[in-house]
Amino acid sequence: MHVGVDVEGSTAAPAAAVDTKLDDSGFVDFAVTGTQAAGEFRCADCGYGAVVQRVLPQCPMCGGTVWESRGRLAPRLDG
């Protein structure tokens, strides 16, 4: 049995690299249980939402320990 392979390719030269400025607006700040913080957070595992004004707890719904900040991660002002 004879098997043939056809490869299609472009004869054009590859495009030049483009200098692109990266912006972090699409990224989420993460914090772990035990971090002193103030703000709105969501559990990275189950999505449970919490407003925290102290140390981040373990998630009461699933036991998760990683939180996504819903804004900029802000340290507690009193502590």
Coordinates of N, CA, C and O in Angstrom, one line a residue:
M1 N 0.8 -1.2 0.0 CA 0.0 0.0 0.0 C 0.9 1.2 0.0 O 1.8 1.4 0.8
H2 N 0.6 2.2 -0.9 CA 1.3 3.4 -1.0 C 0.5 4.6 -0.4 O -0.6 4.7 -0.8
V3 N 1.1 5.4 0.5 CA 0.4 6.5 1.1 C 1.1 7.8 0.7 O 2.3 7.8 0.9
G4 N 0.4 8.7 0.2 CA 1.1 10.0 -0.2 C 0.6 11.1 0.8 O -0.5 11.1 1.4
V5 N 1.5 12.1 0.9 CA 1.2 13.2 1.8 C 1.4 14.5 0.9 O 2.4 14.7 0.3
D6 N 0.4 15.4 0.9 CA 0.5 16.6 0.2 C 0.7 17.7 1.3 O -0.1 17.8 2.2
V7 N 1.7 18.5 1.1 CA 1.9 19.6 2.1 C 1.7 20.9 1.3 O 2.4 21.2 0.3
E8 N 0.8 21.8 1.8 CA 0.6 23.1 1.2 C 1.4 24.1 2.0 O 1.3 24.1 3.2
G9 N 2.1 24.9 1.4 CA 2.8 26.0 2.1 C 2.8 27.2 1.3 O 2.6 27.3 0.1
S10 N 3.1 28.3 2.0 CA 3.2 29.6 1.3 C 4.6 29.8 0.9 O 5.6 29.5 1.6
T11 N 4.8 30.4 -0.2 CA 6.1 30.8 -0.7 C 6.5 32.2 -0.3 O 7.6 32.7 -0.5
A12 N 5.5 32.9 0.4 CA 5.8 34.3 0.8 C 6.7 34.2 2.1 O 6.6 33.3 2.9
A13 N 7.4 35.3 2.2 CA 8.3 35.4 3.4 C 7.5 35.6 4.6 O 6.4 36.2 4.6
P14 N 7.9 35.1 5.8 CA 7.1 35.2 7.0 C 7.0 36.7 7.4 O 7.9 37.5 7.1
A15 N 5.9 37.1 8.0 CA 5.7 38.5 8.4 C 6.7 38.9 9.5 O 7.1 38.1 10.3
A16 N 7.1 40.2 9.4 CA 8.0 40.7 10.5 C 7.3 40.7 11.8 O 6.0 40.9 11.9
A17 N 8.0 40.6 12.9 CA 7.5 40.7 14.2 C 6.9 42.1 14.5 O 7.4 43.1 14.0
V18 N 5.8 42.1 15.2 CA 5.2 43.4 15.5 C 5.4 43.7 17.0 O 5.2 42.8 17.9
D19 N 5.9 44.9 17.3 CA 6.1 45.3 18.7 C 4.8 45.7 19.3 O 4.1 46.6 18.9
T20 N 4.3 44.9 20.3 CA 3.0 45.1 20.9 C 3.2 45.4 22.4 O 3.9 44.7 23.1
K21 N 2.6 46.5 22.8 CA 2.6 46.9 24.2 C 1.6 46.0 25.0 O 0.5 46.0 24.6
L22 N 2.1 45.3 26.1 CA 1.2 44.5 26.9 C 0.5 45.4 27.9 O 1.0 46.3 28.4
D23 N -0.7 45.0 28.2 CA -1.5 45.7 29.2 C -2.1 44.7 30.1 O -2.6 43.7 29.6
D24 N -2.2 45.0 31.4 CA -2.6 44.0 32.3 C -4.1 44.1 32.6 O -4.6 43.5 33.6
S25 N -4.9 44.8 31.9 CA -6.3 45.1 32.2 C -7.1 43.8 32.1 O -8.2 43.7 32.7
G26 N -6.7 42.8 31.4 CA -7.4 41.5 31.3 C -7.0 40.5 32.4 O -7.5 39.4 32.3
F27 N -6.1 40.8 33.2 CA -5.6 39.9 34.2 C -6.3 40.1 35.6 O -6.7 41.2 35.9
V28 N -6.4 39.0 36.3 CA -7.0 39.0 37.7 C -5.9 38.9 38.7 O -5.0 38.2 38.6
D29 N -6.0 39.7 39.8 CA -5.1 39.6 40.9 C -5.6 38.4 41.8 O -6.8 38.3 42.1
F30 N -4.7 37.6 42.3 CA -5.1 36.5 43.1 C -4.5 36.7 44.5 O -3.4 37.3 44.6
A31 N -5.1 36.2 45.5 CA -4.6 36.2 46.9 C -5.0 34.9 47.5 O -5.9 34.2 47.1
V32 N -4.2 34.5 48.5 CA -4.5 33.2 49.2 C -5.0 33.4 50.6 O -4.8 34.5 51.2
T33 N -5.6 32.4 51.1 CA -6.1 32.4 52.5 C -5.0 32.9 53.4 O -3.9 32.4 53.3
G34 N -5.3 33.8 54.4 CA -4.3 34.3 55.3 C -3.8 35.6 54.9 O -3.1 36.3 55.8
T35 N -4.0 36.1 53.7 CA -3.5 37.4 53.3 C -4.4 38.5 53.9 O -5.7 38.4 53.8
Q36 N -3.8 39.5 54.5 CA -4.6 40.6 55.0 C -5.0 41.5 53.8 O -4.2 41.9 53.0
A37 N -6.3 41.7 53.6 CA -6.8 42.4 52.5 C -8.2 43.1 52.8 O -8.8 42.7 53.8
A38 N -8.6 44.0 52.0 CA -9.9 44.6 52.1 C -10.4 44.8 50.6 O -9.8 45.2 49.7
G39 N -11.7 44.3 50.4 CA -12.3 44.4 49.1 C -13.2 43.3 48.8 O -13.6 42.5 49.7
E40 N -13.6 43.2 47.6 CA -14.5 42.1 47.1 C -13.7 41.0 46.5 O -12.8 41.3 45.7
F41 N -14.0 39.8 46.8 CA -13.2 38.6 46.3 C -14.2 37.5 45.9 O -15.3 37.5 46.3
R42 N -13.7 36.6 45.0 CA -14.5 35.5 44.5 C -13.5 34.3 44.7 O -12.3 34.3 44.3
C43 N -14.1 33.2 45.2 CA -13.3 31.9 45.3 C -12.9 31.5 43.9 O -13.8 31.4 43.0
A44 N -11.6 31.2 43.7 CA -11.2 30.7 42.4 C -11.7 29.3 42.1 O -11.8 29.0 40.9
D45 N -12.1 28.6 43.1 CA -12.6 27.2 42.8 C -14.1 27.2 42.5 O -14.5 26.5 41.5
C46 N -14.9 27.8 43.3 CA -16.3 27.7 43.2 C -17.1 29.0 42.8 O -18.3 29.0 42.5
G47 N -16.4 30.1 42.9 CA -17.0 31.4 42.5 C -17.7 32.1 43.7 O -18.3 33.1 43.5
Y48 N -17.7 31.5 44.9 CA -18.4 32.1 46.1 C -17.8 33.6 46.2 O -16.6 33.8 46.2
G49 N -18.7 34.5 46.4 CA -18.3 35.9 46.6 C -18.2 36.3 48.1 O -19.0 35.9 48.9
A50 N -17.2 37.1 48.4 CA -17.1 37.6 49.8 C -16.5 39.0 49.8 O -15.7 39.4 48.9
V51 N -17.0 39.8 50.7 CA -16.4 41.1 51.0 C -15.6 41.0 52.2 O -16.1 40.5 53.3
V52 N -14.3 41.3 52.2 CA -13.4 41.1 53.2 C -12.8 42.4 53.7 O -12.4 43.3 52.9
Q53 N -12.7 42.6 55.0 CA -12.1 43.7 55.6 C -11.0 43.3 56.7 O -10.7 44.0 57.6
R54 N -10.5 42.1 56.4 CA -9.5 41.5 57.4 C -8.7 40.5 56.6 O -8.4 40.7 55.4
V55 N -8.3 39.4 57.3 CA -7.6 38.3 56.7 C -8.5 37.5 55.8 O -9.6 37.2 56.2
L56 N -8.1 37.1 54.6 CA -8.9 36.3 53.7 C -9.1 34.9 54.4 O -8.1 34.3 54.8
P57 N -10.3 34.5 54.5 CA -10.6 33.2 55.1 C -10.5 32.0 54.1 O -10.3 32.3 52.9
Q58 N -10.6 30.8 54.5 CA -10.8 29.7 53.6 C -12.3 29.8 53.1 O -13.1 30.3 53.9
C59 N -12.5 29.4 51.9 CA -13.9 29.6 51.4 C -14.8 28.7 52.2 O -14.6 27.5 52.4
P60 N -15.9 29.3 52.7 CA -16.9 28.6 53.5 C -17.7 27.6 52.7 O -18.4 26.7 53.2
M61 N -17.8 27.7 51.3 CA -18.6 26.8 50.5 C -17.8 25.6 50.1 O -18.4 24.5 50.1
C62 N -16.5 25.7 49.7 CA -15.8 24.6 49.1 C -14.5 24.3 49.8 O -13.8 23.3 49.5
G63 N -14.1 25.2 50.7 CA -12.8 25.0 51.3 C -11.6 25.5 50.5 O -10.4 25.3 50.9
G64 N -11.9 26.2 49.4 CA -10.8 26.7 48.6 C -9.9 27.8 49.3 O -10.4 28.4 50.3
T65 N -8.7 27.9 48.9 CA -7.8 28.8 49.5 C -7.2 29.9 48.6 O -6.3 30.7 49.0
V66 N -7.7 30.0 47.4 CA -7.3 31.0 46.4 C -8.5 31.9 46.1 O -9.5 31.4 45.7
W67 N -8.2 33.2 46.2 CA -9.3 34.2 45.9 C -8.9 35.1 44.8 O -7.8 35.5 44.6
E68 N -9.9 35.4 43.9 CA -9.7 36.4 42.8 C -10.2 37.7 43.3 O -11.3 37.8 43.8
S69 N -9.4 38.7 43.2 CA -9.8 40.1 43.6 C -10.7 40.6 42.6 O -10.5 40.5 41.4
R70 N -11.8 41.3 43.0 CA -12.8 41.9 42.1 C -12.4 43.3 41.7 O -13.2 44.0 41.1
G71 N -11.3 43.8 42.2 CA -10.8 45.1 42.0 C -9.3 45.0 42.2 O -8.7 43.9 42.1
R72 N -8.7 46.1 42.4 CA -7.3 46.0 42.8 C -7.1 45.5 44.2 O -7.9 45.9 45.1
L73 N -6.2 44.6 44.4 CA -5.9 44.1 45.7 C -5.4 45.2 46.6 O -4.4 45.8 46.3
A74 N -6.1 45.5 47.7 CA -5.8 46.6 48.6 C -5.5 46.0 50.0 O -6.2 45.3 50.5
P75 N -4.3 46.4 50.5 CA -4.0 45.9 51.9 C -4.9 46.6 52.9 O -5.4 47.7 52.6
R76 N -5.1 46.0 54.0 CA -5.9 46.6 55.1 C -5.2 47.9 55.5 O -4.0 48.0 55.7
L77 N -6.0 48.9 55.8 CA -5.4 50.2 56.3 C -5.0 50.2 57.7 O -4.1 50.9 58.1
D78 N -5.7 49.3 58.5 CA -5.4 49.3 60.0 C -4.4 48.2 60.4 O -4.2 48.0 61.5
G79 N -3.8 47.6 59.4 CA -3.1 46.5 59.9 C -1.9 46.0 59.3 O -1.1 45.3 59.7

